[in-house]
């Protein structure tokens, strides 16, 4: 790490007070903490407060008390604090990126990109706050009027994962706060310091006490139970696995909370033989190994039309072999560690299963342990060819650096195969045929389609899935609607 950059410890100089409740930093009531480790080295980089039910109750009470006044603020005032948070985040970008690399493992360049993406949500929703328009509807009675108002839903519970530890927070907090809601956020236990650093930005930007509250914990059920059972919480916004999201949504139904869920994915990538196989292979290598494959929109099934599959594999294999794995602070590192031991085991299990059923291992295929990498959770970027439906990887999300390639023959066949999944988040198509691009993007049953595009995301665009990938949209004009109730006012003159 360069010497002019603040260390994670300095940046998050909270001691062990990583709970932010009613505008104050607090330790857990019991003083309990948990260690935060760097997945590249196993080094402990800090501690976080281990909150339980009592602290969660206080955070909900703070959010509930702050809500009426925040809801009454003008949209212009709400926009002001969000804009200030954006500017501060940009100002602190370098420190935030270094912290993220230490805590989550992604290469510094990717961490810088994520900080920018996280800040984008603050700027976008600062503007959207001012565009919460209602409606007037012509009535069927002359002495009568209909007006539609959009009003904040109230207290929101947000739960976020570790793989994008800052942007997943701003993608929820920014629209909630813009809409006039208040929020209690529980981040993943692997990345509480990134969460605390983002909340420090909110504090310094002038968020009023109680508007945004942070509860770090390694006891997610205890905190989750309180958030879900409390009737004052009117909305759950969750990003994480389909398994956990399904349970939480079921529980939220008991108090009839609004729910948005951003869950797992199993993205198909389709490369037609009218596309340039070298360009497509380059694209696949970039998007597949981004964040070491730990992304919900990572391609999990890469379908390549038979005529170009061998050339495609050649280029993909060369590019994959050239990727340098290592701690994200080192120059030239293109791929960081996985988050934990269980993730290493899952990737290895999928490879062993596939190879046992006839897949060809072209590169990678094992944990990396040379040159000190055994201290972290590094897995060699891997390419498998001849993957088929009998293999676990064909249905199970990988969340690791493993590219699974499947040959196909016709357009109809590949559309049917791509849609044959319970998931429906991202999908990708490479083709130079305009008609085919339109046909295929309309036929894919996914929330997002990238056509010759490996990054179909942005704060200004609606992100989300269907089926087991979730409900609702984050970002875009749709993102703020998730935090607004519709009220109809009928007026008899
Ligand atoms: P996870 O295990 O479901 O955890 C997500 C969050 O839920 C964490 O904060 C976790 O806390 C919390 N949690 C777990 N059990 C809980 C409970 N009973 N009550 C309250 N909170 C609970 O998912 P993950 O492994 O962190 O994230 C990876 C998954 O997220 C992948 O499936 C990925 O596709 C998905 N993801 C989706 C999107 C999207 O936009 N669709 C974006 C990113 C990631 P602890 O950390 O304390 O366990």
Short mmCIF file of C-alpha atoms and ligand atoms in Angstrom, two decimals:
data_model
loop_
_atom_site.label_atom_id
_atom_site.label_comp_id
_atom_site.label_asym_id
_atom_site.label_seq_id
_atom_site.Cartn_x
_atom_site.Cartn_y
_atom_site.Cartn_z
CA UNK A 1 0.00 0.00 0.00
CA UNK A 2 1.42 3.44 -0.85
CA UNK A 3 2.33 5.53 2.18
CA UNK A 4 0.12 8.52 1.36
CA UNK A 5 -3.04 6.44 1.59
CA UNK A 6 -4.91 6.12 4.84
CA UNK A 7 -4.91 2.58 6.22
CA UNK A 8 -8.19 0.78 6.87
CA UNK A 9 -7.62 1.22 10.59
CA UNK A 10 -7.20 4.99 10.27
CA UNK A 11 -10.00 5.44 7.79
CA UNK A 12 -12.45 3.53 9.94
CA UNK A 13 -11.05 4.82 13.21
CA UNK A 14 -14.20 3.81 15.00
CA UNK A 15 -12.33 1.64 17.52
CA UNK A 16 -14.92 -1.05 17.79
CA UNK A 17 -17.86 1.33 17.55
CA UNK A 18 -19.19 0.41 14.13
CA UNK A 19 -22.87 0.78 14.97
CA UNK A 20 -24.31 4.09 13.77
CA UNK A 21 -27.58 4.70 15.58
CA UNK A 22 -29.45 7.99 15.80
CA UNK A 23 -26.42 9.90 14.54
CA UNK A 24 -23.93 8.43 17.04
CA UNK A 25 -21.25 5.77 16.75
CA UNK A 26 -21.74 3.04 19.34
CA UNK A 27 -20.16 -0.22 20.44
CA UNK A 28 -22.35 -3.28 21.05
CA UNK A 29 -24.10 -3.20 24.45
CA UNK A 30 -22.07 -6.21 25.58
CA UNK A 31 -18.86 -4.78 24.12
CA UNK A 32 -18.72 -7.85 21.83
CA UNK A 33 -16.75 -7.57 18.61
CA UNK A 34 -15.75 -9.78 15.72
CA UNK A 35 -12.58 -9.83 13.64
CA UNK A 36 -12.44 -8.62 10.08
CA UNK A 37 -9.88 -10.39 7.88
CA UNK A 38 -8.19 -9.69 4.57
CA UNK A 39 -9.14 -12.65 2.33
CA UNK A 40 -5.84 -12.27 0.41
CA UNK A 41 -3.60 -12.80 3.43
CA UNK A 42 -5.72 -13.98 6.35
CA UNK A 43 -4.48 -10.92 8.30
CA UNK A 44 -6.90 -9.39 10.78
CA UNK A 45 -7.41 -5.80 9.63
CA UNK A 46 -9.85 -4.61 12.27
CA UNK A 47 -12.83 -5.37 14.46
CA UNK A 48 -16.51 -4.58 14.20
CA UNK A 49 -19.20 -4.30 16.85
CA UNK A 50 -21.32 -7.41 17.18
CA UNK A 51 -24.86 -6.09 17.66
CA UNK A 52 -27.85 -8.14 18.76
CA UNK A 53 -31.57 -7.54 19.21
CA UNK A 54 -31.39 -4.61 21.65
CA UNK A 55 -29.20 -2.46 19.41
CA UNK A 56 -31.41 -3.33 16.43
CA UNK A 57 -34.50 -2.24 18.35
CA UNK A 58 -32.81 1.09 19.14
CA UNK A 59 -31.91 1.57 15.48
CA UNK A 60 -35.51 0.87 14.42
CA UNK A 61 -36.79 3.31 17.08
CA UNK A 62 -34.33 5.99 15.86
CA UNK A 63 -35.42 5.48 12.25
CA UNK A 64 -39.08 5.51 13.24
CA UNK A 65 -38.70 8.73 15.28
CA UNK A 66 -36.74 10.46 12.51
CA UNK A 67 -39.14 9.47 9.75
CA UNK A 68 -42.00 12.01 10.06
CA UNK A 69 -39.68 15.02 9.94
CA UNK A 70 -37.57 13.52 7.12
CA UNK A 71 -40.69 12.73 5.11
CA UNK A 72 -41.81 16.37 5.48
CA UNK A 73 -38.48 17.80 4.25
CA UNK A 74 -38.52 19.15 0.72
CA UNK A 75 -37.10 16.99 -2.00
CA UNK A 76 -34.52 19.74 -2.54
CA UNK A 77 -33.20 19.36 1.03
CA UNK A 78 -33.01 15.58 0.66
CA UNK A 79 -31.20 16.02 -2.64
CA UNK A 80 -28.71 18.35 -0.97
CA UNK A 81 -27.46 15.78 1.56
CA UNK A 82 -27.30 13.05 -1.07
CA UNK A 83 -25.30 15.32 -3.37
CA UNK A 84 -22.97 16.18 -0.47
CA UNK A 85 -22.53 12.45 0.22
CA UNK A 86 -21.69 11.88 -3.45
CA UNK A 87 -19.07 14.62 -3.41
CA UNK A 88 -17.48 13.33 -0.19
CA UNK A 89 -17.39 9.80 -1.52
CA UNK A 90 -15.61 10.98 -4.64
CA UNK A 91 -13.20 13.00 -2.49
CA UNK A 92 -12.44 9.93 -0.35
CA UNK A 93 -12.43 7.51 -3.28
CA UNK A 94 -8.82 6.47 -3.00
CA UNK A 95 -9.02 5.66 0.71
CA UNK A 96 -12.34 3.88 0.28
CA UNK A 97 -10.93 1.78 -2.58
CA UNK A 98 -7.90 0.73 -0.51
CA UNK A 99 -10.16 -0.25 2.36
CA UNK A 100 -12.35 -2.29 0.02
CA UNK A 101 -9.37 -4.12 -1.45
CA UNK A 102 -8.15 -4.99 2.06
CA UNK A 103 -11.51 -6.16 3.34
CA UNK A 104 -13.12 -7.74 0.29
CA UNK A 105 -10.11 -8.63 -1.87
CA UNK A 106 -10.89 -7.18 -5.31
CA UNK A 107 -8.01 -5.60 -7.23
CA UNK A 108 -7.54 -1.91 -6.52
CA UNK A 109 -8.61 -0.88 -10.02
CA UNK A 110 -11.91 -2.74 -9.57
CA UNK A 111 -12.35 -1.25 -6.11
CA UNK A 112 -11.92 2.25 -7.55
CA UNK A 113 -14.59 1.44 -10.14
CA UNK A 114 -16.93 0.25 -7.44
CA UNK A 115 -16.50 3.40 -5.36
CA UNK A 116 -17.39 5.47 -8.44
CA UNK A 117 -20.41 3.24 -9.09
CA UNK A 118 -21.46 3.56 -5.43
CA UNK A 119 -21.19 7.36 -5.62
CA UNK A 120 -23.23 7.38 -8.85
CA UNK A 121 -26.30 6.12 -6.96
CA UNK A 122 -26.04 9.06 -4.55
CA UNK A 123 -25.90 11.57 -7.42
CA UNK A 124 -28.63 9.85 -9.43
CA UNK A 125 -31.13 9.64 -6.58
CA UNK A 126 -30.33 13.19 -5.45
CA UNK A 127 -31.86 14.16 -8.80
CA UNK A 128 -34.66 11.58 -8.75
CA UNK A 129 -35.80 12.91 -5.36
CA UNK A 130 -37.01 16.00 -7.27
CA UNK A 131 -38.92 13.96 -9.84
CA UNK A 132 -41.40 12.11 -7.62
CA UNK A 133 -44.37 13.22 -9.64
CA UNK A 134 -47.98 12.44 -8.83
CA UNK A 135 -50.85 12.41 -11.30
CA UNK A 136 -54.28 13.87 -11.88
CA UNK A 137 -56.86 11.56 -13.42
CA UNK A 138 -60.01 12.81 -15.18
CA UNK A 139 -63.00 11.66 -13.19
CA UNK A 140 -66.22 10.19 -14.63
CA UNK A 141 -68.13 12.73 -12.49
CA UNK A 142 -68.06 16.46 -13.29
CA UNK A 143 -68.11 17.50 -9.64
CA UNK A 144 -65.25 15.20 -8.74
CA UNK A 145 -61.45 15.04 -9.05
CA UNK A 146 -58.85 12.29 -8.65
CA UNK A 147 -55.28 13.03 -7.58
CA UNK A 148 -52.52 10.47 -7.08
CA UNK A 149 -49.75 11.21 -4.58
CA UNK A 150 -46.55 9.26 -4.03
CA UNK A 151 -45.39 9.15 -0.44
CA UNK A 152 -42.47 7.47 1.37
CA UNK A 153 -43.26 3.98 2.69
CA UNK A 154 -41.65 4.66 6.08
CA UNK A 155 -38.87 2.80 7.89
CA UNK A 156 -36.85 0.50 5.62
CA UNK A 157 -34.71 -2.51 6.58
CA UNK A 158 -31.76 -3.04 4.22
CA UNK A 159 -29.60 -6.18 4.18
CA UNK A 160 -26.54 -6.32 1.90
CA UNK A 161 -23.88 -8.84 0.76
CA UNK A 162 -20.07 -8.66 0.80
CA UNK A 163 -19.28 -8.93 -2.92
CA UNK A 164 -20.01 -5.26 -3.72
CA UNK A 165 -19.67 -3.91 -0.19
CA UNK A 166 -20.19 -0.21 -0.92
CA UNK A 167 -22.38 0.04 -4.02
CA UNK A 168 -24.95 -2.42 -2.66
CA UNK A 169 -25.36 -0.04 0.29
CA UNK A 170 -25.76 3.19 -1.71
CA UNK A 171 -28.07 1.41 -4.17
CA UNK A 172 -30.50 1.02 -1.24
CA UNK A 173 -29.81 3.98 1.03
CA UNK A 174 -29.83 6.61 -1.74
CA UNK A 175 -33.33 5.86 -3.13
CA UNK A 176 -34.76 5.30 0.36
CA UNK A 177 -33.47 8.62 1.67
CA UNK A 178 -34.38 10.41 -1.58
CA UNK A 179 -37.96 9.16 -1.27
CA UNK A 180 -38.24 10.44 2.31
CA UNK A 181 -37.81 7.09 4.06
CA UNK A 182 -35.41 6.30 6.90
CA UNK A 183 -33.37 3.12 6.96
CA UNK A 184 -31.67 0.55 9.20
CA UNK A 185 -28.97 -1.31 7.30
CA UNK A 186 -27.31 -4.60 8.17
CA UNK A 187 -24.20 -5.25 6.04
CA UNK A 188 -22.52 -8.62 5.48
CA UNK A 189 -20.34 -9.79 8.32
CA UNK A 190 -17.29 -10.09 6.02
CA UNK A 191 -17.36 -6.37 5.12
CA UNK A 192 -18.54 -4.26 8.07
CA UNK A 193 -15.67 -1.75 7.76
CA UNK A 194 -16.63 -0.80 4.21
CA UNK A 195 -20.16 -0.26 5.51
CA UNK A 196 -18.92 1.89 8.40
CA UNK A 197 -16.78 3.97 6.03
CA UNK A 198 -19.83 4.60 3.81
CA UNK A 199 -21.92 5.60 6.83
CA UNK A 200 -19.10 7.95 7.91
CA UNK A 201 -19.65 9.63 4.54
CA UNK A 202 -23.38 9.91 5.30
CA UNK A 203 -22.65 11.39 8.73
CA UNK A 204 -20.17 13.92 7.37
CA UNK A 205 -22.53 14.84 4.53
CA UNK A 206 -25.09 15.98 7.09
CA UNK A 207 -27.66 13.18 7.17
CA UNK A 208 -29.88 14.09 10.17
CA UNK A 209 -29.73 11.67 13.15
CA UNK A 210 -31.84 8.55 12.68
CA UNK A 211 -32.22 8.90 8.90
CA UNK A 212 -29.64 6.19 8.13
CA UNK A 213 -28.63 3.69 10.80
CA UNK A 214 -26.03 0.92 10.63
CA UNK A 215 -26.09 -2.32 12.62
CA UNK A 216 -23.04 -4.57 12.15
CA UNK A 217 -23.24 -8.11 13.47
CA UNK A 218 -22.04 -11.66 13.07
CA UNK A 219 -25.42 -12.87 14.31
CA UNK A 220 -27.57 -12.13 11.26
CA UNK A 221 -30.59 -14.07 12.51
CA UNK A 222 -30.88 -12.03 15.71
CA UNK A 223 -30.74 -8.72 13.88
CA UNK A 224 -32.82 -10.03 10.98
CA UNK A 225 -35.56 -11.34 13.25
CA UNK A 226 -36.04 -7.92 14.85
CA UNK A 227 -36.01 -6.12 11.52
CA UNK A 228 -38.52 -8.51 10.03
CA UNK A 229 -40.90 -8.87 12.96
CA UNK A 230 -41.16 -5.18 13.87
CA UNK A 231 -44.33 -3.70 12.38
CA UNK A 232 -42.76 -0.22 12.30
CA UNK A 233 -40.49 -1.46 9.51
CA UNK A 234 -42.57 -1.09 6.37
CA UNK A 235 -40.17 -2.35 3.74
CA UNK A 236 -37.44 -4.97 3.34
CA UNK A 237 -34.81 -4.47 0.67
CA UNK A 238 -32.45 -7.43 0.47
CA UNK A 239 -29.50 -8.34 -1.73
CA UNK A 240 -27.99 -11.78 -1.26
CA UNK A 241 -28.62 -15.44 -1.94
CA UNK A 242 -31.92 -16.84 -3.17
CA UNK A 243 -32.02 -19.22 -0.19
CA UNK A 244 -31.82 -16.47 2.43
CA UNK A 245 -33.97 -14.01 0.43
CA UNK A 246 -36.79 -16.55 0.16
CA UNK A 247 -36.85 -17.12 3.91
CA UNK A 248 -36.74 -13.40 4.71
CA UNK A 249 -39.49 -12.54 2.23
CA UNK A 250 -41.73 -15.21 3.75
CA UNK A 251 -41.18 -13.77 7.17
CA UNK A 252 -41.76 -10.18 6.01
CA UNK A 253 -45.22 -11.24 4.83
CA UNK A 254 -46.42 -11.62 8.43
CA UNK A 255 -46.31 -7.82 8.89
CA UNK A 256 -47.14 -7.21 5.21
CA UNK A 257 -43.95 -5.32 4.44
CA UNK A 258 -43.12 -4.17 0.93
CA UNK A 259 -40.27 -6.34 -0.36
CA UNK A 260 -37.53 -5.95 -2.97
CA UNK A 261 -35.14 -8.83 -3.50
CA UNK A 262 -31.93 -8.86 -5.54
CA UNK A 263 -30.91 -12.52 -5.46
CA UNK A 264 -28.68 -15.04 -7.16
CA UNK A 265 -28.26 -15.55 -10.87
CA UNK A 266 -27.17 -18.09 -13.47
CA UNK A 267 -26.48 -15.89 -16.48
CA UNK A 268 -26.30 -17.37 -19.96
CA UNK A 269 -23.86 -15.82 -22.45
CA UNK A 270 -24.64 -16.70 -26.08
CA UNK A 271 -21.99 -16.26 -28.76
CA UNK A 272 -23.32 -16.72 -32.31
CA UNK A 273 -21.02 -17.65 -35.17
CA UNK A 274 -21.62 -14.32 -36.90
CA UNK A 275 -19.76 -12.64 -34.00
CA UNK A 276 -16.00 -12.20 -33.87
CA UNK A 277 -14.89 -15.10 -31.62
CA UNK A 278 -11.79 -13.25 -30.47
CA UNK A 279 -13.72 -10.16 -29.42
CA UNK A 280 -16.34 -12.31 -27.69
CA UNK A 281 -13.68 -14.35 -25.85
CA UNK A 282 -12.08 -11.14 -24.67
CA UNK A 283 -15.46 -9.92 -23.39
CA UNK A 284 -16.14 -13.20 -21.63
CA UNK A 285 -12.74 -13.19 -19.94
CA UNK A 286 -13.35 -9.65 -18.68
CA UNK A 287 -16.86 -10.17 -17.31
CA UNK A 288 -16.40 -13.75 -16.07
CA UNK A 289 -13.33 -13.03 -13.96
CA UNK A 290 -14.51 -9.66 -12.67
CA UNK A 291 -14.49 -9.78 -8.86
CA UNK A 292 -13.07 -13.33 -9.21
CA UNK A 293 -16.44 -14.41 -10.59
CA UNK A 294 -18.22 -13.33 -7.40
CA UNK A 295 -20.95 -11.34 -9.09
CA UNK A 296 -24.66 -12.05 -9.47
CA UNK A 297 -24.46 -11.13 -13.18
CA UNK A 298 -21.41 -13.31 -13.88
CA UNK A 299 -21.96 -15.62 -16.91
CA UNK A 300 -22.44 -19.14 -15.57
CA UNK A 301 -23.25 -20.87 -18.88
CA UNK A 302 -21.32 -19.73 -21.95
CA UNK A 303 -22.99 -21.06 -25.10
CA UNK A 304 -20.83 -20.81 -28.24
CA UNK A 305 -22.04 -21.80 -31.70
CA UNK A 306 -20.22 -24.92 -32.85
CA UNK A 307 -18.43 -23.43 -35.88
CA UNK A 308 -16.41 -20.99 -33.79
CA UNK A 309 -16.17 -22.79 -30.47
CA UNK A 310 -12.57 -24.03 -30.84
CA UNK A 311 -11.21 -20.59 -31.85
CA UNK A 312 -13.20 -19.01 -29.02
CA UNK A 313 -11.78 -21.50 -26.50
CA UNK A 314 -8.25 -20.92 -27.73
CA UNK A 315 -8.46 -17.16 -27.12
CA UNK A 316 -10.36 -17.52 -23.85
CA UNK A 317 -7.82 -20.05 -22.56
CA UNK A 318 -4.84 -17.84 -23.49
CA UNK A 319 -6.39 -14.80 -21.84
CA UNK A 320 -7.32 -16.77 -18.75
CA UNK A 321 -3.83 -18.23 -18.40
CA UNK A 322 -2.36 -14.72 -18.62
CA UNK A 323 -4.42 -13.38 -15.70
CA UNK A 324 -2.27 -12.67 -12.67
CA UNK A 325 -3.74 -13.67 -9.33
CA UNK A 326 -2.62 -12.00 -6.12
CA UNK A 327 -3.44 -9.52 -3.36
CA UNK A 328 -5.37 -6.66 -4.91
CA UNK A 329 -2.96 -3.96 -3.77
CA UNK A 330 -0.18 -5.39 -5.96
CA UNK A 331 0.35 -3.85 -9.39
CA UNK A 332 -0.77 -5.92 -12.41
CA UNK A 333 -3.03 -8.18 -10.37
CA UNK A 334 -6.11 -9.01 -12.43
CA UNK A 335 -7.82 -11.40 -10.06
CA UNK A 336 -8.06 -11.36 -6.29
CA UNK A 337 -9.00 -14.02 -3.74
CA UNK A 338 -12.35 -15.62 -3.09
CA UNK A 339 -14.04 -14.53 0.09
CA UNK A 340 -13.59 -17.71 2.15
CA UNK A 341 -12.73 -21.40 2.31
CA UNK A 342 -16.30 -22.50 1.54
CA UNK A 343 -16.15 -20.58 -1.76
CA UNK A 344 -12.89 -22.36 -2.75
CA UNK A 345 -14.49 -25.70 -1.98
CA UNK A 346 -17.60 -24.92 -4.00
CA UNK A 347 -15.59 -24.08 -7.13
CA UNK A 348 -13.43 -27.20 -6.75
CA UNK A 349 -16.54 -29.34 -6.24
CA UNK A 350 -18.14 -28.00 -9.43
CA UNK A 351 -14.94 -28.65 -11.43
CA UNK A 352 -14.48 -32.18 -10.09
CA UNK A 353 -18.10 -32.98 -10.83
CA UNK A 354 -17.90 -31.60 -14.38
CA UNK A 355 -14.59 -33.28 -15.24
CA UNK A 356 -15.91 -36.54 -13.78
CA UNK A 357 -18.86 -36.28 -16.20
CA UNK A 358 -16.74 -35.58 -19.27
CA UNK A 359 -15.89 -31.85 -19.31
CA UNK A 360 -12.46 -30.83 -20.64
CA UNK A 361 -10.30 -28.79 -18.25
CA UNK A 362 -8.35 -26.31 -20.43
CA UNK A 363 -6.66 -24.14 -17.83
CA UNK A 364 -6.69 -23.66 -14.06
CA UNK A 365 -8.71 -26.10 -12.03
CA UNK A 366 -7.05 -25.81 -8.63
CA UNK A 367 -6.42 -23.63 -5.62
CA UNK A 368 -3.32 -21.41 -5.89
CA UNK A 369 -0.81 -21.77 -3.08
CA UNK A 370 2.60 -20.69 -4.45
CA UNK A 371 4.35 -17.43 -3.51
CA UNK A 372 2.40 -16.89 -0.31
CA UNK A 373 -1.02 -17.28 -1.93
CA UNK A 374 -1.76 -20.15 0.46
CA UNK A 375 -2.44 -17.50 3.13
CA UNK A 376 -5.49 -16.37 1.17
CA UNK A 377 -8.32 -17.98 -0.78
CA UNK A 378 -6.97 -17.89 -4.32
CA UNK A 379 -8.34 -20.09 -7.07
CA UNK A 380 -6.77 -20.32 -10.51
CA UNK A 381 -9.01 -18.82 -13.20
CA UNK A 382 -10.41 -21.84 -14.99
CA UNK A 383 -11.94 -22.76 -18.34
CA UNK A 384 -14.01 -25.89 -18.86
CA UNK A 385 -15.20 -27.02 -22.32
CA UNK A 386 -17.85 -29.63 -23.23
CA UNK A 387 -20.02 -28.72 -20.27
CA UNK A 388 -23.50 -30.23 -20.41
CA UNK A 389 -26.80 -30.40 -18.57
CA UNK A 390 -25.77 -33.37 -16.43
CA UNK A 391 -23.24 -31.26 -14.50
CA UNK A 392 -23.82 -29.37 -11.25
CA UNK A 393 -22.40 -26.15 -12.70
CA UNK A 394 -25.16 -26.15 -15.32
CA UNK A 395 -27.75 -25.30 -12.65
CA UNK A 396 -25.90 -24.07 -9.54
CA UNK A 397 -24.51 -20.53 -9.28
CA UNK A 398 -20.69 -20.76 -9.16
CA UNK A 399 -19.59 -17.46 -7.60
CA UNK A 400 -15.99 -18.16 -8.56
CA UNK A 401 -13.53 -17.84 -11.47
CA UNK A 402 -14.80 -20.72 -13.56
CA UNK A 403 -15.88 -20.30 -17.20
CA UNK A 404 -18.10 -23.17 -18.38
CA UNK A 405 -18.38 -23.42 -22.18
CA UNK A 406 -21.13 -25.32 -24.00
CA UNK A 407 -21.35 -25.76 -27.80
CA UNK A 408 -24.72 -25.24 -29.54
CA UNK A 409 -26.10 -25.47 -33.08
CA UNK A 410 -29.21 -23.34 -33.64
CA UNK A 411 -30.83 -20.12 -32.42
CA UNK A 412 -34.03 -21.82 -31.25
CA UNK A 413 -32.07 -24.49 -29.39
CA UNK A 414 -29.88 -21.98 -27.54
CA UNK A 415 -32.79 -19.73 -26.54
CA UNK A 416 -34.59 -22.72 -25.03
CA UNK A 417 -31.43 -23.78 -23.20
CA UNK A 418 -30.64 -20.28 -21.95
CA UNK A 419 -34.17 -19.91 -20.55
CA UNK A 420 -34.06 -23.34 -18.88
CA UNK A 421 -33.22 -22.02 -15.42
CA UNK A 422 -35.08 -20.96 -12.30
CA UNK A 423 -33.00 -17.73 -12.33
CA UNK A 424 -33.64 -14.63 -14.44
CA UNK A 425 -31.17 -11.85 -13.70
CA UNK A 426 -28.57 -11.12 -16.41
CA UNK A 427 -28.03 -12.60 -19.87
CA UNK A 428 -25.68 -11.74 -22.73
CA UNK A 429 -25.63 -12.13 -26.50
CA UNK A 430 -22.84 -11.64 -29.01
CA UNK A 431 -24.05 -11.25 -32.59
CA UNK A 432 -23.53 -8.88 -35.51
CA UNK A 433 -26.95 -9.69 -36.98
CA UNK A 434 -29.38 -6.92 -36.00
CA UNK A 435 -32.52 -8.99 -36.50
CA UNK A 436 -31.09 -11.76 -34.37
CA UNK A 437 -30.07 -9.29 -31.65
CA UNK A 438 -33.66 -8.07 -31.43
CA UNK A 439 -35.21 -11.56 -31.60
CA UNK A 440 -32.95 -13.05 -28.98
CA UNK A 441 -33.05 -10.14 -26.54
CA UNK A 442 -36.87 -10.24 -26.69
CA UNK A 443 -36.96 -14.02 -26.19
CA UNK A 444 -34.61 -14.23 -23.21
CA UNK A 445 -36.56 -14.39 -19.94
CA UNK A 446 -34.18 -12.27 -17.89
CA UNK A 447 -34.31 -8.84 -16.26
CA UNK A 448 -31.18 -7.68 -18.10
CA UNK A 449 -29.79 -8.47 -21.57
CA UNK A 450 -26.38 -7.27 -22.74
CA UNK A 451 -26.14 -7.26 -26.54
CA UNK A 452 -22.44 -7.18 -27.44
CA UNK A 453 -22.24 -5.52 -24.04
CA UNK A 454 -20.58 -6.97 -20.97
CA UNK A 455 -21.57 -4.15 -18.63
CA UNK A 456 -25.30 -3.54 -19.00
CA UNK A 457 -25.51 -1.72 -15.66
CA UNK A 458 -25.47 1.86 -14.36
CA UNK A 459 -27.12 3.93 -11.63
CA UNK A 460 -29.44 5.43 -14.25
CA UNK A 461 -30.76 2.04 -15.43
CA UNK A 462 -33.18 -0.39 -13.73
CA UNK A 463 -31.32 -3.45 -12.40
CA UNK A 464 -33.11 -6.57 -11.24
CA UNK A 465 -34.31 -10.03 -12.03
CA UNK A 466 -37.28 -12.33 -12.33
CA UNK A 467 -38.00 -15.85 -11.11
CA UNK A 468 -35.61 -16.94 -8.35
CA UNK A 469 -33.44 -13.87 -9.03
CA UNK A 470 -35.87 -11.65 -7.19
CA UNK A 471 -38.44 -8.89 -7.25
CA UNK A 472 -38.26 -5.18 -7.91
CA UNK A 473 -35.64 -2.94 -9.49
CA UNK A 474 -32.73 -0.92 -8.17
CA UNK A 475 -31.39 2.15 -9.97
CA UNK A 476 -33.07 4.04 -12.78
CA UNK A 477 -36.36 5.87 -12.50
CA UNK A 478 -37.89 2.62 -11.18
CA UNK A 479 -35.47 2.49 -8.21
CA UNK A 480 -37.21 5.19 -6.20
CA UNK A 481 -40.70 3.75 -6.77
CA UNK A 482 -39.74 0.80 -4.57
CA UNK A 483 -39.73 3.22 -1.62
CA UNK A 484 -42.96 5.04 -2.43
CA UNK A 485 -46.58 4.24 -1.64
CA UNK A 486 -49.28 5.37 -4.03
CA UNK A 487 -52.11 7.35 -2.44
CA UNK A 488 -55.34 8.17 -4.26
CA UNK A 489 -57.16 11.32 -3.20
CA UNK A 490 -60.75 11.57 -4.41
CA UNK A 491 -62.25 15.04 -4.06
CA UNK A 492 -65.97 15.79 -4.31
CA UNK A 493 -66.39 19.46 -5.17
P1 LIG B 1 -26.25 -14.32 1.81
O1 LIG B 1 -25.54 -15.41 2.50
O2 LIG B 1 -27.67 -14.50 1.45
O3 LIG B 1 -26.07 -13.01 2.70
C1 LIG B 1 -26.58 -11.77 2.30
C2 LIG B 1 -26.89 -10.96 3.54
O4 LIG B 1 -27.94 -11.59 4.27
C3 LIG B 1 -25.73 -10.84 4.53
O5 LIG B 1 -25.74 -9.56 5.11
C4 LIG B 1 -26.08 -11.90 5.55
O6 LIG B 1 -25.49 -11.69 6.81
C5 LIG B 1 -27.57 -11.72 5.61
N1 LIG B 1 -28.31 -12.80 6.25
C6 LIG B 1 -28.11 -14.13 6.16
N2 LIG B 1 -29.05 -14.79 6.92
C7 LIG B 1 -29.84 -13.83 7.47
C8 LIG B 1 -30.96 -13.85 8.36
N3 LIG B 1 -31.50 -14.98 8.81
N4 LIG B 1 -31.50 -12.67 8.74
C9 LIG B 1 -30.99 -11.51 8.29
N5 LIG B 1 -29.93 -11.43 7.47
C10 LIG B 1 -29.37 -12.57 7.05
O7 LIG B 1 -25.53 -13.94 0.43
P2 LIG B 1 -23.99 -13.68 0.20
O8 LIG B 1 -23.28 -14.98 0.13
O9 LIG B 1 -23.46 -12.63 1.12
O10 LIG B 1 -24.02 -12.99 -1.24
C11 LIG B 1 -23.91 -13.70 -2.41
C12 LIG B 1 -25.26 -13.84 -3.10
O11 LIG B 1 -25.78 -12.53 -3.33
C13 LIG B 1 -25.15 -14.50 -4.45
O12 LIG B 1 -26.17 -15.43 -4.63
C14 LIG B 1 -25.31 -13.32 -5.42
O13 LIG B 1 -25.78 -13.70 -6.69
C15 LIG B 1 -26.24 -12.43 -4.67
N6 LIG B 1 -26.13 -11.04 -5.13
C16 LIG B 1 -27.16 -10.54 -5.86
C17 LIG B 1 -27.08 -9.25 -6.36
C18 LIG B 1 -28.20 -8.70 -7.16
O14 LIG B 1 -28.22 -7.49 -7.36
N7 LIG B 1 -29.14 -9.50 -7.64
C19 LIG B 1 -25.96 -8.46 -6.10
C20 LIG B 1 -24.93 -9.00 -5.35
C21 LIG B 1 -25.04 -10.30 -4.86
P3 LIG B 1 -24.09 -12.42 7.22
O15 LIG B 1 -23.07 -11.84 6.32
O16 LIG B 1 -23.91 -12.05 8.61
O17 LIG B 1 -24.31 -13.89 6.98
#
